[in-house]
């Protein structure tokens, strides 16, 4: 399916770039850049497949995508410092990867005729799994566990697609753009999900 292929390529490139930028910010060498970028690009899909009982060997059948990911990372790695500092606002690439892979994951689950709960989980894991692994390897708290709204957008994608509210290529592209905008706006305006305040000694909230 053409739509599936397009979102897969977009997600791979976006997360490979975001992973490589995170690695360079942590001063990793070129091997670390490539490894972190690959883990970010393919970690979410691999996690989803394991949960859904898909053989892990399917991962190694994506040779062309590995090539695309590596080329994308090398381009970023070889960019002059001026351009690197310009694009290192990798929140954008992370938002693109989240949008593309959450749609791809939801479509994957729908194609397997899985229930709505599985579609939502597949969208969440595919959209955020690679980012979680990236942040953990880079020594950062994953976005999905921070105050920022992150995983909720992937879950909403799974809900919308799982309920059949969107089932056409044009509809998927609209959802793709909306998720990117929502993710970026939630960061810009500091939108947060509620959390329980914890009080310690001296009634100080943490």
Backbone as JSON, one array per atom type, in Angstrom:
{
  "sequence": "XXXXXXXXXXXXXXXXXXXXXXXXXXXXXXXXXXXXXXXXXXXXXXXXXXXXXXXXXXXXXXXXXXXXXXXXXXXXXXXXXXXXXXXXXXXXXXXXXXXXXXXXXXXXXXXXXXXXXXXXXXXXXXXXXXXXXXXXXXXXXXXXXXXXXXXXXXXXXXXXXXXXXXXXXXXXXXXXXXXXXXXXXXXXXXXXXXXXXXXXXXXXXX",
  "N": [[0.85, -1.2, 0.0], [0.62, 2.12, -0.94], [0.29, 4.38, 0.73], [1.03, 3.35, 3.24], [3.77, 2.77, 2.74], [4.78, 5.35, 2.28], [4.4, 6.68, 4.76], [5.98, 5.06, 6.33], [8.58, 5.51, 5.29], [8.83, 8.28, 5.75], [8.68, 8.31, 8.56], [10.93, 6.75, 9.27], [13.09, 8.3, 8.24], [12.71, 10.73, 9.67], [12.92, 9.94, 12.41], [15.43, 8.75, 12.35], [17.04, 10.95, 11.83], [16.42, 12.54, 14.1], [17.4, 10.89, 16.11], [20.14, 10.79, 15.45], [20.86, 13.47, 15.76], [20.39, 13.81, 18.49], [22.39, 12.1, 19.42], [24.71, 13.41, 18.53], [24.53, 15.75, 19.99], [25.08, 14.73, 22.46], [27.69, 14.24, 22.15], [28.53, 11.85, 20.86], [30.49, 9.49, 18.97], [30.86, 8.76, 15.41], [29.98, 6.13, 15.07], [28.35, 5.78, 17.29], [26.42, 7.67, 16.65], [25.22, 6.53, 14.38], [24.25, 4.09, 15.44], [22.48, 4.98, 17.48], [20.71, 6.42, 15.92], [19.63, 4.41, 14.25], [18.41, 2.75, 16.15], [16.48, 4.5, 17.1], [14.95, 4.88, 14.8], [13.96, 2.32, 14.2], [13.27, 1.08, 16.54], [10.69, 1.44, 17.7], [8.91, 0.11, 15.94], [9.94, -2.49, 16.11], [9.46, -3.09, 18.81], [6.67, -2.98, 18.84], [6.09, -5.13, 17.08], [7.05, -7.31, 18.53], [5.27, -7.29, 20.69], [2.89, -7.84, 19.4], [3.32, -10.34, 18.49], [4.7, -10.72, 16.13], [7.23, -12.1, 14.11], [10.6, -11.34, 14.97], [12.41, -11.41, 12.98], [11.34, -10.16, 10.81], [12.18, -7.58, 10.92], [14.68, -7.49, 9.74], [14.16, -7.63, 7.11], [13.91, -5.25, 5.94], [15.78, -3.94, 4.3], [16.17, -1.8, 2.43], [15.13, 0.35, 3.84], [16.91, 0.56, 5.95], [19.14, 1.44, 4.58], [18.23, 3.94, 3.67], [17.89, 5.21, 6.14], [20.53, 5.28, 7.15], [21.83, 6.83, 5.19], [20.46, 9.24, 5.58], [21.31, 9.89, 8.18], [24.07, 10.16, 7.82], [24.17, 12.37, 6.14], [23.26, 14.39, 7.87], [25.28, 14.23, 9.79], [27.5, 15.06, 8.34], [26.96, 17.65, 7.74], [27.8, 21.15, 7.64], [28.71, 23.02, 10.59], [27.14, 25.33, 10.89], [24.72, 24.78, 9.53], [23.99, 22.54, 10.94], [23.43, 23.52, 13.52], [21.23, 24.94, 12.85], [19.26, 23.05, 12.17], [19.06, 21.54, 14.43], [17.01, 21.79, 16.13], [15.49, 19.47, 17.02], [13.06, 18.72, 17.91], [11.12, 19.11, 16.02], [11.65, 17.12, 14.07], [11.2, 14.93, 15.68], [8.49, 15.23, 16.14], [7.48, 14.85, 13.57], [8.28, 12.18, 13.13], [6.82, 10.95, 15.18], [4.16, 11.44, 14.32], [4.08, 10.17, 11.77], [4.8, 7.48, 12.33], [2.93, 6.71, 14.27], [0.58, 6.67, 12.8], [1.31, 4.74, 10.92], [1.65, 2.52, 12.61], [-0.95, 2.19, 13.6], [-2.34, 1.59, 11.23], [-1.1, -0.8, 10.64], [-2.01, -2.5, 12.7], [-4.79, -2.41, 12.22], [-4.86, -3.61, 9.72], [-4.31, -6.19, 10.47], [-6.64, -6.89, 11.57], [-7.1, -6.4, 14.29], [-8.41, -5.68, 17.62], [-9.78, -2.5, 18.79], [-8.37, -1.63, 21.05], [-5.86, -2.8, 20.7], [-5.07, -1.51, 18.4], [-4.73, 1.11, 19.29], [-2.64, 0.74, 21.14], [-0.67, -0.21, 19.39], [-0.28, 2.04, 17.78], [0.7, 3.81, 19.71], [3.09, 2.52, 20.63], [4.55, 2.24, 18.24], [4.8, 4.89, 17.46], [6.11, 6.14, 19.61], [7.94, 4.41, 20.74], [10.58, 4.14, 19.63], [11.6, 6.67, 20.22], [11.6, 6.59, 23.0], [13.53, 4.61, 23.56], [15.74, 5.85, 22.37], [16.06, 8.17, 24.0], [16.59, 7.01, 26.49], [19.02, 5.68, 25.98], [20.54, 7.89, 25.46], [20.69, 9.0, 27.91], [18.57, 10.57, 28.81], [15.42, 11.75, 30.13], [12.62, 10.17, 28.85], [10.44, 11.69, 26.4], [7.77, 10.91, 26.54], [7.28, 10.49, 29.18], [7.5, 12.92, 30.34], [6.39, 16.24, 31.34], [5.35, 17.3, 29.03], [2.85, 16.97, 26.48], [2.73, 14.04, 24.72], [2.69, 11.08, 24.12], [-0.07, 10.95, 24.13], [-1.03, 12.04, 21.74], [-0.34, 10.08, 19.86], [-1.92, 7.97, 20.76], [-4.46, 9.03, 20.3], [-4.43, 9.07, 17.54], [-4.42, 6.31, 17.02], [-6.96, 5.72, 18.06], [-8.7, 7.2, 16.39], [-8.17, 6.08, 13.84], [-8.6, 3.39, 14.39], [-11.32, 3.34, 14.97], [-12.3, 3.77, 12.5], [-12.8, 6.31, 11.62], [-11.18, 7.72, 9.98], [-10.17, 6.73, 6.88], [-8.97, 6.99, 4.44], [-6.38, 7.88, 2.05], [-6.04, 10.73, 1.84], [-7.26, 11.54, 4.21], [-5.52, 10.36, 6.06], [-3.21, 11.84, 5.62], [-4.05, 14.33, 6.43], [-4.45, 13.86, 9.16], [-1.82, 13.32, 9.8], [-0.53, 15.84, 9.44], [-1.97, 17.3, 11.34], [-1.24, 16.05, 13.76], [1.48, 16.67, 13.9], [1.3, 19.47, 14.13], [-0.17, 19.7, 16.53], [1.59, 18.49, 18.33], [3.82, 20.22, 18.18], [2.63, 22.63, 18.96], [1.86, 21.98, 21.55], [4.3, 21.86, 22.76], [5.27, 24.45, 22.34], [3.42, 26.06, 23.71], [3.6, 24.98, 26.18], [1.82, 22.99, 27.07], [0.41, 20.61, 29.29], [-0.12, 17.35, 30.7], [-2.21, 16.44, 33.46], [-0.79, 15.87, 36.71], [-0.16, 14.18, 39.79], [0.44, 16.08, 42.62], [3.17, 15.81, 44.86], [3.94, 15.98, 48.21], [6.6, 16.7, 50.34], [8.81, 16.77, 53.16], [8.34, 19.72, 55.03], [6.28, 20.54, 53.52], [6.81, 20.92, 50.87], [6.17, 20.98, 47.47], [6.75, 18.48, 44.99]],
  "CA": [[0.0, 0.0, 0.0], [1.46, 3.3, -1.11], [0.2, 5.21, 1.93], [1.86, 2.68, 4.25], [5.17, 2.96, 2.4], [5.14, 6.76, 2.45], [4.52, 6.99, 6.19], [7.13, 4.32, 6.84], [9.8, 6.22, 4.89], [8.86, 9.55, 6.49], [8.99, 8.01, 9.95], [12.32, 6.28, 9.36], [13.99, 9.44, 8.04], [12.55, 11.69, 10.75], [13.47, 9.42, 13.66], [16.87, 8.56, 12.18], [17.64, 12.28, 11.99], [16.3, 12.98, 15.5], [18.33, 10.08, 16.89], [21.52, 11.19, 15.17], [21.07, 14.78, 16.36], [20.52, 13.59, 19.93], [23.71, 11.5, 19.64], [25.74, 14.44, 18.35], [24.44, 16.66, 21.13], [25.73, 14.06, 23.58], [29.09, 14.08, 21.74], [28.83, 10.49, 20.44], [31.24, 9.41, 17.71], [30.0, 8.44, 14.26], [29.35, 4.83, 15.29], [27.26, 6.03, 18.22], [25.39, 8.4, 15.91], [24.51, 5.57, 13.53], [23.52, 3.14, 16.27], [21.35, 5.64, 18.12], [19.75, 6.76, 14.87], [18.93, 3.18, 13.84], [17.54, 2.34, 17.26], [15.34, 5.42, 17.13], [14.12, 4.68, 13.61], [13.37, 0.99, 14.1], [12.94, 0.54, 17.86], [9.26, 1.42, 17.95], [8.31, -0.96, 15.16], [10.38, -3.77, 16.66], [8.73, -3.29, 20.06], [5.28, -3.3, 18.46], [6.04, -6.47, 16.51], [7.22, -8.28, 19.62], [4.04, -7.32, 21.47], [1.82, -8.43, 18.58], [3.69, -11.69, 18.11], [5.29, -10.75, 14.79], [8.63, -12.55, 14.2], [11.59, -10.27, 14.95], [13.16, -11.52, 11.72], [10.76, -9.21, 9.85], [12.95, -6.33, 10.98], [15.84, -7.55, 8.85], [13.69, -7.65, 5.73], [13.72, -3.85, 5.54], [17.11, -3.49, 3.9], [16.14, -0.47, 1.8], [14.88, 1.36, 4.87], [18.17, 0.74, 6.68], [20.0, 2.26, 3.72], [17.68, 5.29, 3.72], [18.17, 5.75, 7.46], [21.98, 5.54, 7.26], [22.13, 7.98, 4.33], [19.92, 10.43, 6.25], [22.18, 10.2, 9.32], [25.37, 10.62, 7.32], [23.98, 13.74, 5.64], [23.22, 15.27, 9.05], [26.6, 14.19, 10.43], [28.47, 15.78, 7.52], [26.56, 19.05, 7.54], [28.61, 22.16, 8.34], [28.18, 23.37, 11.91], [26.11, 26.35, 10.77], [23.47, 24.12, 9.19], [23.62, 21.62, 12.02], [22.79, 24.29, 14.58], [19.94, 25.39, 12.34], [18.28, 21.96, 12.16], [19.11, 20.72, 15.63], [15.75, 21.88, 16.87], [15.02, 18.16, 16.6], [11.68, 18.51, 18.33], [10.32, 19.03, 14.8], [11.82, 15.8, 13.5], [10.54, 14.0, 16.58], [7.05, 15.37, 15.91], [7.21, 14.21, 12.28], [8.38, 10.74, 13.34], [5.67, 10.54, 16.0], [2.96, 11.46, 13.49], [4.15, 9.16, 10.72], [4.84, 6.11, 12.85], [1.68, 6.38, 14.96], [-0.35, 6.3, 11.73], [1.76, 3.46, 10.37], [1.37, 1.47, 13.58], [-2.4, 1.97, 13.63], [-2.7, 0.89, 10.0], [-0.56, -2.16, 10.78], [-2.92, -3.25, 13.56], [-6.07, -2.52, 11.52], [-4.68, -4.6, 8.65], [-4.32, -7.5, 11.11], [-7.99, -7.05, 12.13], [-7.0, -6.41, 15.74], [-9.4, -4.82, 18.27], [-9.44, -1.09, 18.92], [-7.34, -1.47, 22.09], [-4.57, -3.16, 20.11], [-4.73, -0.45, 17.43], [-4.23, 2.24, 20.07], [-1.32, 0.37, 21.66], [0.26, -0.28, 18.26], [0.04, 3.42, 17.41], [1.53, 4.38, 20.77], [4.41, 1.9, 20.65], [5.27, 2.56, 17.01], [5.07, 6.32, 17.41], [6.96, 6.64, 20.69], [8.9, 3.41, 21.21], [11.95, 4.48, 19.22], [12.02, 7.85, 20.97], [11.88, 6.18, 24.38], [14.83, 3.94, 23.55], [16.74, 6.89, 22.07], [16.29, 9.02, 25.16], [17.22, 6.21, 27.54], [20.42, 5.46, 25.62], [21.22, 9.19, 25.52], [20.69, 9.46, 29.29], [17.56, 11.59, 28.99], [14.1, 11.28, 30.49], [11.83, 10.13, 27.61], [9.39, 12.69, 26.24], [6.46, 10.38, 26.88], [7.14, 10.53, 30.63], [7.67, 14.28, 30.81], [5.17, 17.02, 31.45], [4.83, 17.63, 27.71], [1.92, 16.0, 25.88], [3.46, 13.33, 23.66], [2.05, 9.82, 23.77], [-1.52, 11.12, 23.95], [-1.33, 12.26, 20.33], [-0.27, 8.78, 19.18], [-3.09, 7.2, 21.16], [-5.61, 9.59, 19.59], [-4.33, 8.58, 16.15], [-4.9, 4.93, 17.03], [-8.4, 5.73, 18.29], [-9.38, 7.7, 15.19], [-8.04, 5.1, 12.76], [-9.21, 2.14, 14.83], [-12.78, 3.48, 14.87], [-12.66, 3.94, 11.11], [-13.18, 7.7, 11.34], [-10.33, 8.11, 8.86], [-9.8, 5.51, 6.17], [-8.54, 7.32, 3.07], [-5.05, 8.51, 2.04], [-6.13, 12.15, 2.15], [-7.55, 11.63, 5.63], [-4.3, 10.03, 6.81], [-2.27, 12.96, 5.51], [-4.58, 15.41, 7.29], [-4.12, 13.46, 10.53], [-0.36, 13.47, 9.91], [-0.23, 17.26, 9.63], [-2.57, 17.73, 12.6], [-0.45, 15.54, 14.88], [2.69, 17.49, 13.96], [0.93, 20.78, 14.66], [-0.55, 19.55, 17.93], [2.8, 18.21, 19.1], [4.63, 21.43, 18.24], [1.89, 23.62, 19.75], [1.9, 21.59, 22.96], [5.63, 22.24, 23.25], [5.38, 25.92, 22.31], [2.59, 26.66, 24.76], [3.85, 24.29, 27.44], [0.65, 22.23, 27.49], [0.83, 19.46, 30.09], [-1.13, 16.48, 31.27], [-2.21, 16.6, 34.92], [-0.05, 14.9, 37.51], [-0.46, 14.31, 41.21], [1.51, 16.74, 43.38], [3.67, 15.06, 46.0], [4.49, 16.88, 49.22], [7.59, 16.1, 51.23], [9.05, 17.52, 54.39], [8.22, 21.16, 54.86], [5.16, 20.76, 52.6], [7.32, 21.36, 49.57], [5.64, 20.17, 46.39], [7.74, 18.0, 44.03]],
  "C": [[0.88, 1.24, 0.0], [1.46, 4.17, 0.14], [1.08, 4.66, 3.04], [3.34, 2.95, 4.0], [5.62, 4.4, 2.63], [5.34, 7.1, 3.91], [5.69, 6.24, 6.82], [8.43, 5.05, 6.53], [9.92, 7.54, 5.66], [9.27, 9.32, 7.94], [10.43, 7.6, 10.16], [13.29, 7.45, 9.24], [13.92, 10.4, 9.23], [13.18, 11.2, 12.04], [14.97, 9.13, 13.55], [17.6, 9.88, 12.37], [17.58, 12.72, 13.45], [17.25, 12.19, 16.39], [19.78, 10.49, 16.69], [21.82, 12.55, 15.78], [21.23, 14.65, 17.87], [21.9, 13.01, 20.26], [24.82, 12.54, 19.52], [25.71, 15.46, 19.48], [25.1, 16.06, 22.37], [27.2, 13.74, 23.27], [29.45, 12.63, 21.45], [29.69, 10.54, 19.18], [30.31, 8.92, 16.61], [29.32, 7.09, 14.41], [28.16, 4.99, 16.25], [26.11, 6.76, 17.56], [24.55, 7.43, 15.08], [23.67, 4.6, 14.36], [22.3, 3.79, 16.92], [20.28, 6.01, 17.1], [18.95, 5.55, 14.42], [17.97, 2.69, 14.9], [16.29, 3.21, 17.32], [14.39, 5.15, 15.97], [13.37, 3.35, 13.62], [12.93, 0.4, 15.45], [11.46, 0.43, 18.13], [8.56, 0.29, 17.21], [8.68, -2.33, 15.68], [9.63, -4.09, 17.95], [7.28, -3.67, 19.78], [5.16, -4.72, 17.95], [6.17, -7.55, 17.58], [5.92, -8.42, 20.42], [2.91, -8.01, 20.71], [2.15, -9.83, 18.1], [4.24, -11.83, 16.7], [6.76, -11.17, 14.92], [9.6, -11.37, 14.09], [12.39, -10.26, 13.67], [12.61, -10.58, 10.66], [11.54, -7.91, 9.8], [14.07, -6.33, 9.96], [15.45, -7.66, 7.38], [13.48, -6.25, 5.18], [15.04, -3.23, 5.12], [17.13, -2.1, 3.3], [15.94, 0.64, 2.82], [16.13, 1.61, 5.71], [19.11, 1.64, 5.89], [19.53, 3.72, 3.77], [18.02, 5.96, 5.04], [19.65, 6.14, 7.59], [22.38, 6.74, 6.41], [21.65, 9.27, 5.0], [20.83, 10.86, 7.4], [23.53, 10.74, 8.87], [25.28, 12.05, 6.79], [24.0, 14.72, 6.81], [24.6, 15.36, 9.69], [27.62, 15.04, 9.67], [28.1, 17.24, 7.26], [27.54, 19.99, 8.24], [27.93, 22.57, 9.64], [27.05, 24.39, 11.84], [24.75, 25.73, 10.48], [23.02, 23.17, 10.28], [22.91, 22.36, 13.14], [21.4, 24.78, 14.15], [18.87, 24.3, 12.45], [18.22, 21.21, 13.48], [17.93, 20.95, 16.57], [14.98, 20.61, 16.54], [13.66, 17.81, 17.14], [10.79, 18.37, 17.11], [10.42, 17.64, 14.19], [11.15, 14.74, 14.36], [9.03, 14.04, 16.38], [6.65, 14.69, 14.6], [7.25, 12.69, 12.42], [7.21, 10.2, 14.14], [4.41, 10.43, 15.15], [2.97, 10.32, 12.47], [4.06, 7.75, 11.27], [3.58, 5.75, 13.64], [0.62, 5.99, 13.94], [0.02, 4.94, 11.16], [1.43, 2.31, 11.31], [-0.12, 1.14, 13.66], [-2.86, 1.21, 12.4], [-2.25, -0.56, 10.05], [-1.54, -3.02, 11.58], [-4.29, -3.45, 12.9], [-5.99, -3.58, 10.43], [-4.69, -6.02, 9.2], [-5.68, -7.8, 11.76], [-7.96, -7.17, 13.65], [-8.04, -5.48, 16.35], [-8.86, -3.4, 18.47], [-8.35, -0.86, 19.97], [-5.95, -1.77, 21.54], [-4.12, -2.11, 19.1], [-4.13, 0.75, 18.16], [-2.83, 1.95, 20.6], [-0.28, 0.32, 20.55], [0.67, 1.11, 17.81], [0.98, 4.05, 18.43], [2.95, 3.84, 20.73], [5.22, 2.26, 19.4], [5.67, 4.03, 16.97], [6.06, 6.8, 18.45], [8.03, 5.67, 21.16], [10.34, 3.73, 20.87], [12.48, 5.68, 19.98], [12.36, 7.53, 22.41], [13.26, 5.54, 24.47], [15.96, 4.93, 23.3], [17.08, 7.7, 23.31], [16.97, 8.26, 26.29], [18.7, 5.99, 27.24], [21.22, 6.76, 25.68], [21.22, 9.76, 26.94], [19.69, 10.56, 29.56], [16.25, 10.97, 29.44], [13.24, 11.3, 29.23], [10.71, 11.15, 27.6], [8.04, 12.19, 26.77], [6.21, 10.42, 28.38], [7.29, 11.94, 31.2], [6.33, 14.97, 30.95], [4.53, 17.27, 30.1], [3.86, 16.54, 27.22], [2.61, 15.35, 24.69], [2.7, 12.07, 23.23], [0.56, 9.93, 23.51], [-1.88, 11.3, 22.48], [-1.3, 10.95, 19.55], [-1.49, 7.94, 19.52], [-4.35, 7.71, 20.47], [-5.62, 9.16, 18.13], [-4.87, 7.15, 16.07], [-6.41, 4.85, 17.21], [-9.17, 6.13, 17.03], [-9.34, 6.67, 14.06], [-8.72, 3.79, 13.13], [-10.73, 2.17, 14.75], [-13.24, 3.66, 13.43], [-13.1, 5.35, 10.75], [-12.37, 8.28, 10.19], [-9.88, 6.84, 8.17], [-9.39, 5.76, 4.72], [-7.17, 7.98, 3.14], [-5.08, 9.99, 2.39], [-6.38, 12.36, 3.64], [-6.32, 11.35, 6.47], [-3.31, 11.18, 6.77], [-2.74, 14.15, 6.35], [-4.26, 15.11, 8.74], [-2.63, 13.66, 10.78], [0.01, 14.92, 10.21], [-0.77, 17.75, 10.97], [-1.75, 17.27, 13.81], [0.84, 16.35, 15.02], [2.38, 18.84, 14.58], [0.58, 20.71, 16.15], [0.67, 19.32, 18.82], [3.64, 19.48, 19.27], [3.94, 22.52, 19.08], [1.92, 23.27, 21.24], [3.24, 21.93, 23.58], [5.72, 23.75, 23.37], [4.62, 26.57, 23.46], [2.74, 25.97, 26.11], [2.64, 23.54, 27.97], [1.09, 20.95, 28.2], [-0.37, 18.62, 30.49], [-1.08, 16.64, 32.79], [-1.37, 15.52, 35.6], [-0.33, 15.19, 38.98], [0.7, 14.99, 41.92], [1.89, 15.9, 44.61], [4.33, 16.04, 46.96], [5.44, 16.12, 50.13], [7.75, 16.98, 52.46], [8.97, 19.01, 54.12], [7.13, 21.54, 53.9], [5.61, 21.33, 51.26], [6.82, 20.42, 48.49], [6.74, 19.78, 45.41], [7.04, 17.32, 42.89]]
}
